[in-house]
mmCIF file of C-alpha atoms in Angstrom:
data_model
loop_
_atom_site.group_PDB
_atom_site.id
_atom_site.type_symbol
_atom_site.label_atom_id
_atom_site.label_comp_id
_atom_site.label_asym_id
_atom_site.label_seq_id
_atom_site.Cartn_x
_atom_site.Cartn_y
_atom_site.Cartn_z
ATOM 1 C CA MET A 1 -13.217 -9.901 -10.371
ATOM 2 C CA ARG A 2 -12.497 -6.437 -11.727
ATOM 3 C CA GLU A 3 -15.258 -3.794 -11.787
ATOM 4 C CA SER A 4 -16.808 -3.587 -15.264
ATOM 5 C CA ILE A 5 -15.498 -0.846 -17.476
ATOM 6 C CA SER A 6 -15.410 -0.700 -21.330
ATOM 7 C CA GLU A 7 -12.348 -0.242 -23.521
ATOM 8 C CA GLN A 8 -14.125 2.796 -24.917
ATOM 9 C CA GLU A 9 -14.367 4.362 -21.489
ATOM 10 C CA VAL A 10 -10.570 3.630 -20.808
ATOM 11 C CA ALA A 11 -9.730 5.082 -24.227
ATOM 12 C CA ALA A 12 -11.434 8.322 -23.210
ATOM 13 C CA VAL A 13 -9.188 8.528 -20.232
ATOM 14 C CA ILE A 14 -5.985 7.619 -22.223
ATOM 15 C CA GLU A 15 -6.381 10.581 -24.529
ATOM 16 C CA HIS A 16 -5.703 12.831 -21.550
ATOM 17 C CA LEU A 17 -2.265 11.387 -20.747
ATOM 18 C CA ASP A 18 0.586 13.603 -21.585
ATOM 19 C CA VAL A 19 2.359 10.709 -23.226
ATOM 20 C CA ALA A 20 -0.560 10.250 -25.647
ATOM 21 C CA ALA A 21 0.511 13.464 -27.392
ATOM 22 C CA THR A 22 3.791 11.973 -28.669
ATOM 23 C CA SER A 23 3.245 8.256 -28.541
ATOM 24 C CA ARG A 24 0.596 5.714 -29.560
ATOM 25 C CA VAL A 25 -0.963 4.249 -26.381
ATOM 26 C CA THR A 26 -3.037 1.031 -26.443
ATOM 27 C CA ILE A 27 -4.695 -1.212 -23.935
ATOM 28 C CA ALA A 28 -2.541 -4.184 -23.138
ATOM 29 C CA GLY A 29 -4.812 -5.835 -20.622
ATOM 30 C CA PHE A 30 -6.699 -5.587 -17.358
ATOM 31 C CA ILE A 31 -4.965 -6.298 -14.070
ATOM 32 C CA THR A 32 -7.256 -8.046 -11.538
ATOM 33 C CA ASN A 33 -5.130 -8.626 -8.512
ATOM 34 C CA GLY A 34 -5.739 -5.355 -6.766
ATOM 35 C CA ASN A 35 -7.426 -5.378 -3.227
ATOM 36 C CA ILE A 36 -8.407 -1.724 -2.922
ATOM 37 C CA HIS A 37 -8.619 -0.008 -6.378
ATOM 38 C CA PRO A 38 -11.455 -1.341 -8.626
ATOM 39 C CA VAL A 39 -9.870 -0.827 -12.014
ATOM 40 C CA THR A 40 -6.269 -1.218 -13.086
ATOM 41 C CA VAL A 41 -5.380 -1.312 -16.774
ATOM 42 C CA LYS A 42 -1.980 -2.043 -18.335
ATOM 43 C CA LEU A 43 -1.234 0.269 -21.235
ATOM 44 C CA ALA A 44 1.423 -0.116 -24.061
ATOM 45 C CA THR A 45 3.259 2.961 -25.275
ATOM 46 C CA GLY A 46 6.354 3.591 -27.445
ATOM 47 C CA ASN A 47 8.297 4.447 -24.279
ATOM 48 C CA GLY A 48 7.447 1.544 -21.915
ATOM 49 C CA ALA A 49 4.235 0.287 -20.242
ATOM 50 C CA ILE A 50 1.959 2.274 -17.956
ATOM 51 C CA ALA A 51 -0.368 1.142 -15.184
ATOM 52 C CA LEU A 52 -3.584 3.143 -15.327
ATOM 53 C CA GLN A 53 -5.648 2.945 -12.102
ATOM 54 C CA ARG A 54 -8.864 4.377 -10.916
ATOM 55 C CA ILE A 55 -8.469 5.382 -7.265
ATOM 56 C CA ASN A 56 -10.961 4.056 -4.752
ATOM 57 C CA GLU A 57 -12.293 7.225 -3.341
ATOM 58 C CA ALA A 58 -14.321 5.403 -0.699
ATOM 59 C CA VAL A 59 -10.978 4.630 0.871
ATOM 60 C CA PHE A 60 -8.970 7.534 -0.274
ATOM 61 C CA ARG A 61 -11.053 10.752 -0.010
ATOM 62 C CA SER A 62 -8.392 12.878 -1.542
ATOM 63 C CA PRO A 63 -6.639 11.146 -4.411
ATOM 64 C CA GLU A 64 -4.849 14.403 -5.281
ATOM 65 C CA GLN A 65 -3.106 14.203 -1.815
ATOM 66 C CA VAL A 66 -2.201 10.506 -2.408
ATOM 67 C CA ALA A 67 -0.505 11.516 -5.650
ATOM 68 C CA SER A 68 1.188 14.489 -4.216
ATOM 69 C CA ASN A 69 2.745 12.365 -1.412
ATOM 70 C CA MET A 70 3.838 9.828 -3.847
ATOM 71 C CA GLN A 71 5.488 12.497 -6.121
ATOM 72 C CA ALA A 72 7.307 14.161 -3.102
ATOM 73 C CA VAL A 73 8.807 10.828 -2.120
ATOM 74 C CA TRP A 74 9.712 9.956 -5.724
ATOM 75 C CA ALA A 75 11.533 13.199 -6.261
ATOM 76 C CA HIS A 76 13.431 12.779 -2.977
ATOM 77 C CA LEU A 77 14.454 9.094 -3.831
ATOM 78 C CA CYS A 78 15.618 10.148 -7.309
ATOM 79 C CA ALA A 79 17.799 12.760 -5.807
ATOM 80 C CA SER A 80 19.294 10.409 -3.146
ATOM 81 C CA ARG A 81 22.768 9.090 -3.667
ATOM 82 C CA ARG A 82 22.159 6.009 -1.590
ATOM 83 C CA ASN A 83 21.733 2.757 -3.330
ATOM 84 C CA GLY A 84 18.235 1.326 -3.644
ATOM 85 C CA THR A 85 15.604 -0.274 -5.742
ATOM 86 C CA ALA A 86 13.543 1.301 -8.575
ATOM 87 C CA THR A 87 11.145 4.133 -7.692
ATOM 88 C CA LEU A 88 7.456 4.198 -8.597
ATOM 89 C CA GLU A 89 7.101 7.008 -11.033
ATOM 90 C CA LEU A 90 3.908 8.818 -11.712
ATOM 91 C CA VAL A 91 2.987 9.808 -15.261
ATOM 92 C CA ARG A 92 1.656 13.290 -15.934
ATOM 93 C CA TRP A 93 -1.484 14.264 -17.608
ATOM 94 C CA LYS A 94 -1.814 16.882 -20.405
ATOM 95 C CA ASP A 95 -2.884 19.561 -17.948
ATOM 96 C CA GLY A 96 0.257 18.892 -15.972
ATOM 97 C CA GLY A 97 -1.510 17.243 -13.070
ATOM 98 C CA LEU A 98 -0.811 14.002 -11.234
ATOM 99 C CA VAL A 99 -4.430 12.701 -11.430
ATOM 100 C CA HIS A 100 -7.221 13.107 -13.936
ATOM 101 C CA ARG A 101 -11.012 13.257 -13.108
ATOM 102 C CA ASN A 102 -13.940 12.317 -15.332
ATOM 103 C CA ARG A 103 -17.403 11.107 -14.788
ATOM 104 C CA HIS A 104 -16.029 7.484 -13.944
ATOM 105 C CA GLY A 105 -13.773 8.684 -11.173
ATOM 106 C CA CYS A 106 -10.269 9.868 -10.423
ATOM 107 C CA TRP A 107 -7.367 8.200 -12.328
ATOM 108 C CA ARG A 108 -3.675 8.071 -11.966
ATOM 109 C CA ALA A 109 -0.907 6.519 -14.032
ATOM 110 C CA THR A 110 2.543 5.080 -13.132
ATOM 111 C CA ARG A 111 5.295 3.440 -14.971
ATOM 112 C CA PHE A 112 4.748 -0.304 -15.233
ATOM 113 C CA TRP A 113 7.596 -2.604 -14.385
ATOM 114 C CA GLU A 114 7.815 -5.331 -16.949
ATOM 115 C CA ASP A 115 9.101 -8.853 -16.104
ATOM 116 C CA THR A 116 8.209 -8.588 -12.478
ATOM 117 C CA GLU A 117 6.064 -10.746 -10.128
ATOM 118 C CA VAL A 118 4.646 -10.637 -6.663
ATOM 119 C CA HIS A 119 4.186 -13.423 -4.153
ATOM 120 C CA VAL A 120 1.651 -13.985 -1.332
ATOM 121 C CA ARG A 121 4.340 -16.078 0.488
ATOM 122 C CA PRO A 122 8.150 -16.107 -0.134
ATOM 123 C CA PRO A 123 9.195 -18.924 -2.460
ATOM 124 C CA SER A 124 12.499 -19.125 -0.677
ATOM 125 C CA ARG A 125 14.427 -17.677 2.294
ATOM 126 C CA GLU A 126 16.414 -15.567 -0.192
ATOM 127 C CA HIS A 127 13.187 -13.938 -1.414
ATOM 128 C CA ALA A 128 12.404 -12.981 2.258
ATOM 129 C CA HIS A 129 16.017 -11.690 2.758
ATOM 130 C CA GLN A 130 15.957 -9.546 -0.338
ATOM 131 C CA ALA A 131 12.534 -8.180 0.524
ATOM 132 C CA GLY A 132 13.864 -7.110 3.909
ATOM 133 C CA ARG A 133 16.958 -5.663 2.306
ATOM 134 C CA ALA A 134 14.883 -3.643 -0.072
ATOM 135 C CA ILE A 135 12.696 -2.083 2.602
ATOM 136 C CA GLY A 136 15.708 -1.376 4.689
ATOM 137 C CA GLN A 137 17.242 0.543 1.804
ATOM 138 C CA PHE A 138 13.952 2.289 1.236
ATOM 139 C CA HIS A 139 13.944 3.490 4.843
ATOM 140 C CA GLU A 140 17.563 4.582 4.651
ATOM 141 C CA ARG A 141 17.051 6.668 1.540
ATOM 142 C CA LEU A 142 14.223 8.475 3.204
ATOM 143 C CA LEU A 143 15.946 9.316 6.509
ATOM 144 C CA ASP A 144 16.590 12.931 5.403
ATOM 145 C CA PHE A 145 13.211 13.598 3.899
ATOM 146 C CA LYS A 146 12.027 16.842 5.325
ATOM 147 C CA GLY A 147 8.796 17.578 3.416
ATOM 148 C CA GLU A 148 5.139 17.314 4.536
ATOM 149 C CA LEU A 149 3.213 14.157 3.947
ATOM 150 C CA PRO A 150 -0.441 14.733 5.100
ATOM 151 C CA GLU A 151 -2.485 11.787 6.144
ATOM 152 C CA VAL A 152 -4.674 10.268 3.399
ATOM 153 C CA ILE A 153 -6.713 8.012 5.628
ATOM 154 C CA ALA A 154 -7.987 9.366 8.946
ATOM 155 C CA GLY A 155 -6.818 7.376 11.905
ATOM 156 C CA TYR A 156 -4.629 5.092 9.766
ATOM 157 C CA HIS A 157 -2.289 2.904 11.907
ATOM 158 C CA GLN A 158 -3.508 4.443 15.079
ATOM 159 C CA GLN A 159 -3.408 1.343 17.351
ATOM 160 C CA PRO A 160 -5.572 2.663 20.245
ATOM 161 C CA SER A 161 -8.401 3.531 17.848
ATOM 162 C CA TYR A 162 -8.195 0.082 16.302
ATOM 163 C CA GLU A 163 -8.375 -1.561 19.687
ATOM 164 C CA CYS A 164 -11.363 0.526 20.603
ATOM 165 C CA ARG A 165 -13.216 -0.276 17.322
ATOM 166 C CA LEU A 166 -12.490 -3.973 17.912
ATOM 167 C CA ASN A 167 -13.960 -3.799 21.476
ATOM 168 C CA GLU A 168 -17.066 -1.939 20.210
ATOM 169 C CA GLN A 169 -17.639 -4.516 17.520
ATOM 170 C CA LEU A 170 -17.293 -7.422 20.013
ATOM 171 C CA GLU A 171 -19.753 -5.719 22.349
ATOM 172 C CA ARG A 172 -22.178 -4.931 19.596
ATOM 173 C CA ASN A 173 -22.053 -8.635 18.348
ATOM 174 C CA CYS A 174 -22.537 -10.062 21.811
ATOM 175 C CA LYS A 175 -25.676 -7.818 22.424
ATOM 176 C CA GLN A 176 -27.159 -8.879 19.107
ATOM 177 C CA SER A 177 -26.469 -12.599 19.096
ATOM 178 C CA GLY A 178 -24.186 -13.629 21.914
ATOM 179 C CA ARG A 179 -20.669 -15.028 21.512
ATOM 180 C CA ARG A 180 -21.918 -17.385 18.874
ATOM 181 C CA GLY A 181 -22.440 -14.474 16.549
ATOM 182 C CA ILE A 182 -18.721 -13.583 16.656
ATOM 183 C CA PRO A 183 -16.600 -15.103 13.846
ATOM 184 C CA THR A 184 -14.249 -17.822 15.026
ATOM 185 C CA GLU A 185 -11.217 -15.931 13.671
ATOM 186 C CA ILE A 186 -12.090 -12.926 15.883
ATOM 187 C CA LEU A 187 -12.509 -15.020 18.999
ATOM 188 C CA ASP A 188 -9.181 -16.793 18.340
ATOM 189 C CA LEU A 189 -7.478 -13.423 17.901
ATOM 190 C CA VAL A 190 -8.956 -12.230 21.242
ATOM 191 C CA ARG A 191 -7.941 -15.347 23.035
ATOM 192 C CA CYS A 192 -4.361 -14.984 21.792
ATOM 193 C CA ILE A 193 -4.218 -11.366 22.756
ATOM 194 C CA THR A 194 -5.524 -11.861 26.342
ATOM 195 C CA SER A 195 -3.747 -15.160 26.992
ATOM 196 C CA HIS A 196 -0.357 -13.674 26.155
ATOM 197 C CA GLY A 197 -1.012 -10.316 27.856
ATOM 198 C CA LEU A 198 -0.575 -8.525 24.520
ATOM 199 C CA GLU A 199 -3.238 -6.020 25.167
ATOM 200 C CA TRP A 200 -0.904 -4.302 27.695
ATOM 201 C CA GLU A 201 2.026 -4.492 25.263
ATOM 202 C CA MET A 202 -0.070 -2.908 22.567
ATOM 203 C CA ARG A 203 -1.166 -0.163 24.859
ATOM 204 C CA ASP A 204 2.429 0.415 25.987
ATOM 205 C CA PHE A 205 3.506 0.701 22.403
ATOM 206 C CA GLY A 206 0.696 3.134 21.654
ATOM 207 C CA TRP A 207 1.648 5.255 24.752
ATOM 208 C CA HIS A 208 5.371 5.407 23.650
ATOM 209 C CA VAL A 209 4.309 6.584 20.181
ATOM 210 C CA SER A 210 1.858 9.126 21.395
ATOM 211 C CA HIS A 211 4.395 10.590 23.804
ATOM 212 C CA GLY A 212 7.093 10.886 21.185
ATOM 213 C CA LEU A 213 9.366 8.275 22.624
ATOM 214 C CA LEU A 214 9.441 6.188 19.386
ATOM 215 C CA PRO A 215 10.623 8.319 16.474
ATOM 216 C CA LEU A 216 8.356 8.790 13.569
ATOM 217 C CA ARG A 217 9.996 8.580 10.054
ATOM 218 C CA VAL A 218 8.899 8.214 6.445
ATOM 219 C CA VAL A 219 7.899 4.652 5.884
ATOM 220 C CA HIS A 220 5.856 2.603 3.340
ATOM 221 C CA ARG A 221 2.981 1.759 5.733
ATOM 222 C CA ASP A 222 1.586 -1.181 3.743
ATOM 223 C CA CYS A 223 4.701 -3.297 3.551
ATOM 224 C CA LYS A 224 3.311 -6.747 3.016
ATOM 225 C CA LEU A 225 5.206 -9.142 0.659
ATOM 226 C CA GLN A 226 2.518 -8.652 -2.032
ATOM 227 C CA ASN A 227 3.734 -5.094 -2.423
ATOM 228 C CA VAL A 228 7.362 -6.139 -3.271
ATOM 229 C CA ALA A 229 8.052 -6.664 -6.974
ATOM 230 C CA PHE A 230 10.554 -9.278 -7.724
ATOM 231 C CA GLU A 231 12.426 -9.818 -10.921
ATOM 232 C CA CYS A 232 10.640 -12.720 -12.569
ATOM 233 C CA GLY A 233 12.188 -16.169 -11.623
ATOM 234 C CA THR A 234 14.649 -14.702 -9.202
ATOM 235 C CA PRO A 235 14.672 -13.434 -5.528
ATOM 236 C CA TYR A 236 15.897 -10.005 -6.567
ATOM 237 C CA VAL A 237 13.668 -7.010 -5.879
ATOM 238 C CA ARG A 238 12.949 -4.493 -8.632
ATOM 239 C CA GLY A 239 11.008 -2.099 -6.254
ATOM 240 C CA LEU A 240 8.186 -1.549 -3.793
ATOM 241 C CA LEU A 241 4.670 -1.148 -5.020
ATOM 242 C CA ASP A 242 1.564 0.638 -3.653
ATOM 243 C CA TRP A 243 2.709 3.907 -2.108
ATOM 244 C CA ASP A 244 -0.801 5.017 -1.409
ATOM 245 C CA THR A 245 -0.439 5.329 2.438
ATOM 246 C CA ILE A 246 3.283 6.334 2.523
ATOM 247 C CA GLY A 247 3.890 8.655 5.395
ATOM 248 C CA ARG A 248 5.369 9.163 8.783
ATOM 249 C CA ASP A 249 5.041 6.345 11.257
ATOM 250 C CA THR A 250 7.257 4.093 13.398
ATOM 251 C CA ILE A 251 9.619 1.667 11.579
ATOM 252 C CA HIS A 252 8.078 -1.150 13.438
ATOM 253 C CA MET A 253 4.906 -0.939 11.353
ATOM 254 C CA ASP A 254 6.812 -1.739 8.124
ATOM 255 C CA ILE A 255 9.032 -4.452 9.805
ATOM 256 C CA GLY A 256 6.042 -6.088 11.488
ATOM 257 C CA ASP A 257 3.993 -6.062 8.311
ATOM 258 C CA LEU A 258 6.720 -7.567 6.219
ATOM 259 C CA LEU A 259 7.412 -10.224 8.915
ATOM 260 C CA ARG A 260 3.734 -11.040 9.316
ATOM 261 C CA SER A 261 3.308 -11.637 5.556
ATOM 262 C CA CYS A 262 6.517 -13.529 5.046
ATOM 263 C CA CYS A 263 5.967 -15.839 8.066
ATOM 264 C CA ASN A 264 2.287 -16.629 7.471
ATOM 265 C CA PRO A 265 2.235 -19.970 5.684
ATOM 266 C CA ALA A 266 -1.299 -19.354 4.366
ATOM 267 C CA GLY A 267 -0.141 -16.118 2.709
ATOM 268 C CA PHE A 268 -2.011 -12.731 2.762
ATOM 269 C CA ARG A 269 -5.788 -12.937 2.636
ATOM 270 C CA PRO A 270 -7.454 -9.517 1.825
ATOM 271 C CA ASP A 271 -10.730 -10.837 3.205
ATOM 272 C CA ARG A 272 -9.313 -11.425 6.729
#
C-alpha cells in the first residue's frame, strides 16, 4: 500500500519540474510496487511519461548523492559506443538540480519506460538469458568509467559486517527468549551455512575483497530480476531499473543477485 499523499500535494511538486515550463504535465497514476520509496507517481507529458518519486531518506541519507551518482553513470553510458539497453534518465528541475525538496520530502524524476513489465520470477529460460545478457552489457559499458561514486548507504554489501550483525541478533534473541524466539527462516539459514561450511567461504571472499585480490568495478548492486524491465509480452530487455545503489563492488554481487532471484521458485519477497 502506498503512503498517503494527495494529488494537490503532487501537483505542487510538478510545477517545479523543468518540463512543466514547456509542456502540460498531469498525474497518470500512482505506482504501488516499490519496496523502498514510499511514493511513486506516473506523470503524463507532451514529451513522454515521467516517474516522479519521493526518496526514502531513512534509507538514503543523501538523496542528492544518489542522484549525482545516477547522473554520472547515465552520462557515461550515453557516451559509450558499446551496445546496450536503454539508460535511466533523470529529469531536471527548474533550478537545474537533479532533486527537489519541499515540506513533504526530497523528490526526483526519471523518464518512464512505457510498455514494459517486471517479473518476480522469469516466465521462461529466455527471459533469464536476456536478463543476464543485459547486465553483462551494462558491466561492459562501464568498464572504463573513471569517476567517483561515493557510497550512499554506509556499510552496504560489506559481508563481514552483515555476518557480525546476524550473529549479534542471534545472540540477542537467544538471551531474550531462547532458540524458540528465533524465526524458523533464520534458523534454516544458519543451519545451511554451517552444514555446508559456507561461513569459511564467506570469510574467505571478504578477505580477498578487503585485500584487493578481487577487482572492484562499477556495478548495479541491486540486480534482482525485479529491477530488469522487459518489453511487454517478450523476453527482451528495455533496461535496468533502480540505480539507487550503483557503485563500485565485485561483479560477483550482481551475478549472484540475479542468479538468486531467477532461480528462486518463490520469487523475490521484500519482507524476507
